[in-house]
Tab-separated table of C-alpha atoms in Angstrom:
chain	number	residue	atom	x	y	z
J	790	UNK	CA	3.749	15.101	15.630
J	791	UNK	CA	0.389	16.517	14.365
J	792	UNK	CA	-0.288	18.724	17.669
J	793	UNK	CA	3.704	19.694	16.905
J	794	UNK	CA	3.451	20.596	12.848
J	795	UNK	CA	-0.046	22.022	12.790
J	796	UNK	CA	-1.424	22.946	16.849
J	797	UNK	CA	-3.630	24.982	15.486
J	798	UNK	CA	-5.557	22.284	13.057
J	799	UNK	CA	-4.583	19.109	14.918
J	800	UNK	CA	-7.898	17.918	15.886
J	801	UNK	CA	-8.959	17.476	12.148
J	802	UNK	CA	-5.888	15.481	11.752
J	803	UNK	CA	-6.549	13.203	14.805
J	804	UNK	CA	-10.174	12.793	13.311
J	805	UNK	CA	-9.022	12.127	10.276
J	806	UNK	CA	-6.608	9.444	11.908
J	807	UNK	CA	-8.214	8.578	14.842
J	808	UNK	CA	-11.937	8.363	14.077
J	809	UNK	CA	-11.871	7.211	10.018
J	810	UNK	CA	-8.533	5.575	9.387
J	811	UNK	CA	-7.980	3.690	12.538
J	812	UNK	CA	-11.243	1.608	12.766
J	813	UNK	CA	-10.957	1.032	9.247
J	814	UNK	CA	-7.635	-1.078	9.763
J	815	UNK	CA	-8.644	-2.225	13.242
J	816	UNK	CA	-12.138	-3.829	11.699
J	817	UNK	CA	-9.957	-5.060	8.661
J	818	UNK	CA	-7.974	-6.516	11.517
J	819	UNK	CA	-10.649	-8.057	13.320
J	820	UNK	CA	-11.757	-9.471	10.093
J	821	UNK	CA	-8.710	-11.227	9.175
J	822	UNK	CA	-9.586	-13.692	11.735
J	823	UNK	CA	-12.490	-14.926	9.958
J	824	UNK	CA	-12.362	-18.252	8.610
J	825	UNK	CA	-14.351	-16.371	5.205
J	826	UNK	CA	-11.544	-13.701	4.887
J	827	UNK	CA	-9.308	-15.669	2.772
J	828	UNK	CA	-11.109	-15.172	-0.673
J	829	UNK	CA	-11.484	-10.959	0.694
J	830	UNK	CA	-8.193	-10.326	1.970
J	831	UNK	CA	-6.838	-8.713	-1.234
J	832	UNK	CA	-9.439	-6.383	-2.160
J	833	UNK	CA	-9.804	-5.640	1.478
J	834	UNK	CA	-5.912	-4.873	2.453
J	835	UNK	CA	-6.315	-2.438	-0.666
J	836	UNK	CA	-9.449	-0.891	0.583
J	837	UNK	CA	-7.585	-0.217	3.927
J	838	UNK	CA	-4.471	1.056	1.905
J	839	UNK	CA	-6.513	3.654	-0.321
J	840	UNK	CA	-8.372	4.730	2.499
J	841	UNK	CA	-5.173	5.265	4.431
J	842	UNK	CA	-3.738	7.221	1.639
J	843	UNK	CA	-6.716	9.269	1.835
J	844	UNK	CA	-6.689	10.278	4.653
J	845	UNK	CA	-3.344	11.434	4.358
J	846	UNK	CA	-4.310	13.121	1.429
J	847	UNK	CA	-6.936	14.917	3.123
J	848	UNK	CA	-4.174	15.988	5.880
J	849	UNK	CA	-2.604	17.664	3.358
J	850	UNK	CA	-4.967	19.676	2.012
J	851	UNK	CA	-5.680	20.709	5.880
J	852	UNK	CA	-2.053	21.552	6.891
J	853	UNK	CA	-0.599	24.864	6.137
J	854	UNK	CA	1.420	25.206	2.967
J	855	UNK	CA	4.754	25.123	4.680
J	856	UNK	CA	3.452	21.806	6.619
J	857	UNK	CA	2.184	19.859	3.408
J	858	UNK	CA	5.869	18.650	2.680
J	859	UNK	CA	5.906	16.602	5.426
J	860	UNK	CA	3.049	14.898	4.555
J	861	UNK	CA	3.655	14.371	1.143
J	862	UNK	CA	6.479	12.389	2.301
J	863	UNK	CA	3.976	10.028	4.498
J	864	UNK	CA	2.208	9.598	1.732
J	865	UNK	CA	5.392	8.065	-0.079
J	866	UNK	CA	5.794	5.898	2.839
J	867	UNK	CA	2.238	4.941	2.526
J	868	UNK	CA	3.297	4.037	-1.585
J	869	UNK	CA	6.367	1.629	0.185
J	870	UNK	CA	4.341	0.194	2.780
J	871	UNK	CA	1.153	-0.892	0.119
J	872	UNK	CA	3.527	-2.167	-2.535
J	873	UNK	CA	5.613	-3.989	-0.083
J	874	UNK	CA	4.970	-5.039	3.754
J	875	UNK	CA	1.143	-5.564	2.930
J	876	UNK	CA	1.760	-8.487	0.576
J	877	UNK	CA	-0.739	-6.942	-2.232
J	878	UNK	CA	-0.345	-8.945	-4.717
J	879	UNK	CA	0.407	-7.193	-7.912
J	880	UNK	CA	-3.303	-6.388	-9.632
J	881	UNK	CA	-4.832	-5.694	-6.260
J	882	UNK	CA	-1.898	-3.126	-5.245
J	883	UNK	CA	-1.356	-1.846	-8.795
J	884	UNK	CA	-4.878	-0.827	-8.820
J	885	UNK	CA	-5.045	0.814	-4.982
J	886	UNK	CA	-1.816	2.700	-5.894
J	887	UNK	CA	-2.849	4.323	-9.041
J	888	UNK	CA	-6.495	4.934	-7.376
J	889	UNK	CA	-4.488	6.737	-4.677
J	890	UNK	CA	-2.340	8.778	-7.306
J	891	UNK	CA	-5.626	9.912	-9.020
J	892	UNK	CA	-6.847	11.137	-6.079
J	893	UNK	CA	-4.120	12.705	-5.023
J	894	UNK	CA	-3.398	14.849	-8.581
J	895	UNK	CA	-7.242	15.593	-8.064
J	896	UNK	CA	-6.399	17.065	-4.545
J	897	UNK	CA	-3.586	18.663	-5.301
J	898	UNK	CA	-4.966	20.453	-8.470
J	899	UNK	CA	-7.995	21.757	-6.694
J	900	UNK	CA	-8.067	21.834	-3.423
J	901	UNK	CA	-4.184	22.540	-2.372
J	902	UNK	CA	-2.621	26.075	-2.648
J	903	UNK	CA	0.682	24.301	-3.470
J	904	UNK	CA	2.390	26.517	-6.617
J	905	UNK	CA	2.709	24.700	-9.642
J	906	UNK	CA	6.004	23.907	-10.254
J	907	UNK	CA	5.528	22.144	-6.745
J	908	UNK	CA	2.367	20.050	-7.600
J	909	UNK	CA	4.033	19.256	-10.734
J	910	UNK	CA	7.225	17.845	-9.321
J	911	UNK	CA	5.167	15.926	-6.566
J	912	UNK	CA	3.255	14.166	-9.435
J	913	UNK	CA	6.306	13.443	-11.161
J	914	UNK	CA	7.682	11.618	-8.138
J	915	UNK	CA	4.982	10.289	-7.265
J	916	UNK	CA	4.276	8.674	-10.656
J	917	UNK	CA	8.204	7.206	-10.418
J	918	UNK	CA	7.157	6.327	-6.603
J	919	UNK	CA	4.189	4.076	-8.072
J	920	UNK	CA	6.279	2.509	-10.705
J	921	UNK	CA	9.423	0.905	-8.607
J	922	UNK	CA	6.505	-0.210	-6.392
J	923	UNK	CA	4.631	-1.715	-8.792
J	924	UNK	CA	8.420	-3.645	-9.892
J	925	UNK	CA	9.043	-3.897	-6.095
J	926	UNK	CA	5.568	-5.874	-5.868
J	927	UNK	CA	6.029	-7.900	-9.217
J	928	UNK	CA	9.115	-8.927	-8.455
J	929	UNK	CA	8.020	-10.305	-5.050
J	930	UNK	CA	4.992	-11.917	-6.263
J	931	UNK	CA	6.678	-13.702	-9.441
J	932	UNK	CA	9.525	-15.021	-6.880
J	933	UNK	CA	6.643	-16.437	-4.440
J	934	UNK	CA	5.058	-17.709	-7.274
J	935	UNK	CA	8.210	-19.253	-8.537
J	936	UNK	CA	9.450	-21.088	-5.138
J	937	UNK	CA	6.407	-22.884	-4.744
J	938	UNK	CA	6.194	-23.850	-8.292
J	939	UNK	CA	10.101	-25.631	-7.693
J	940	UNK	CA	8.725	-26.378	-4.073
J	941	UNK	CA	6.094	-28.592	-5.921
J	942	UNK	CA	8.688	-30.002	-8.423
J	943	UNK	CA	11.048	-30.670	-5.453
J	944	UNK	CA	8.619	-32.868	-3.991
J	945	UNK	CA	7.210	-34.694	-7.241
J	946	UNK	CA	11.107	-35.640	-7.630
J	947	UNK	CA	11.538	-36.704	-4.411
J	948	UNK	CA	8.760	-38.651	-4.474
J	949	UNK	CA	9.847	-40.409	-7.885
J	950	UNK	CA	13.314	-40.830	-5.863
J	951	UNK	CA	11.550	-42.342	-2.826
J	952	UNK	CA	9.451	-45.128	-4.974
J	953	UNK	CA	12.320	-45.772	-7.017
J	954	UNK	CA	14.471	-46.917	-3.913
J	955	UNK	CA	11.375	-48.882	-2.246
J	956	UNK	CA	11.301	-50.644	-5.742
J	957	UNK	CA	14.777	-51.322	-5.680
């Protein structure tokens, strides 16, 4: 789609893509096999997720103006994916996603040619884009945290339930 949008820029986007994002996520990859990821994971999955963002970010301030739309909208997609299919838990994607909004007001205040009233609508939705996923990620962490907490009280009763009818 980059060669499509932008065929006169598209190698910058497929370095930006191809040559920084990419190995980032394919080493974070390689490193979730590690038996040491475990503790790293977190902090790590929103590494990758900022840098993704970035890197977005930075297509956007290399696409024509016309073109920047359609990335702001990957960018929102990059929101939905961090806050959801990654499994951040909440602190860990809470703090990636507003590290990725303050970059992006940065960008788009200096280094875009976006009008105003543009910028100022994109950090508006972007600011309501960060706040249903931080709910989005709350709500999925408090409901894992709650089904193992019953999980664990299933099996204490059962347990009482089990020695109870060996005693009788």
């Amino acid at each position: 789609i980059d060669a499509y949008l932008v065929p006169d820029q598209y190698k910058w986007f497929w370095i930006i893509r191809y040559a920084i994002v990419s190995p980032m996520l394919l080493a974070l990859f390689a490193f979730s096999f590690c038996t040491s990821c475990a503790k790293l994971i977190q902090p790590l999955l929103a590494l990758c997720l900022v840098a993704a963002a970035s890197g977005l970010i930075a297509m956007i301030t290399v696409a024509p103006g016309p073109v920047q739309q359609i990335y702001h909208t990957c960018l929102l997609l990059a929101y939905m994916i961090g806050y959801t299919t990654m499994r951040l838990r909440f602190l860990w994607g809470t703090l990636a996603g507003w590290i990725i909004f303050a970059i992006y007001i940065f960008t788009a205040t200096t280094l875009t040619t976006l009008p105003a009233p543009t910028i100022l609508t994109n950090i508006l939705l972007f600011f309501c884009a960060n706040l249903i996923g931080m709910t989005g990620c709350y709500v999925m962490e408090y409901f894992s945290r709650r089904n193992f907490f019953l999980t664990s009280l299933l099996r204490k009763t059962q347990d009482k339930i089990q020695a109870t009818n060996r005693q009788l």
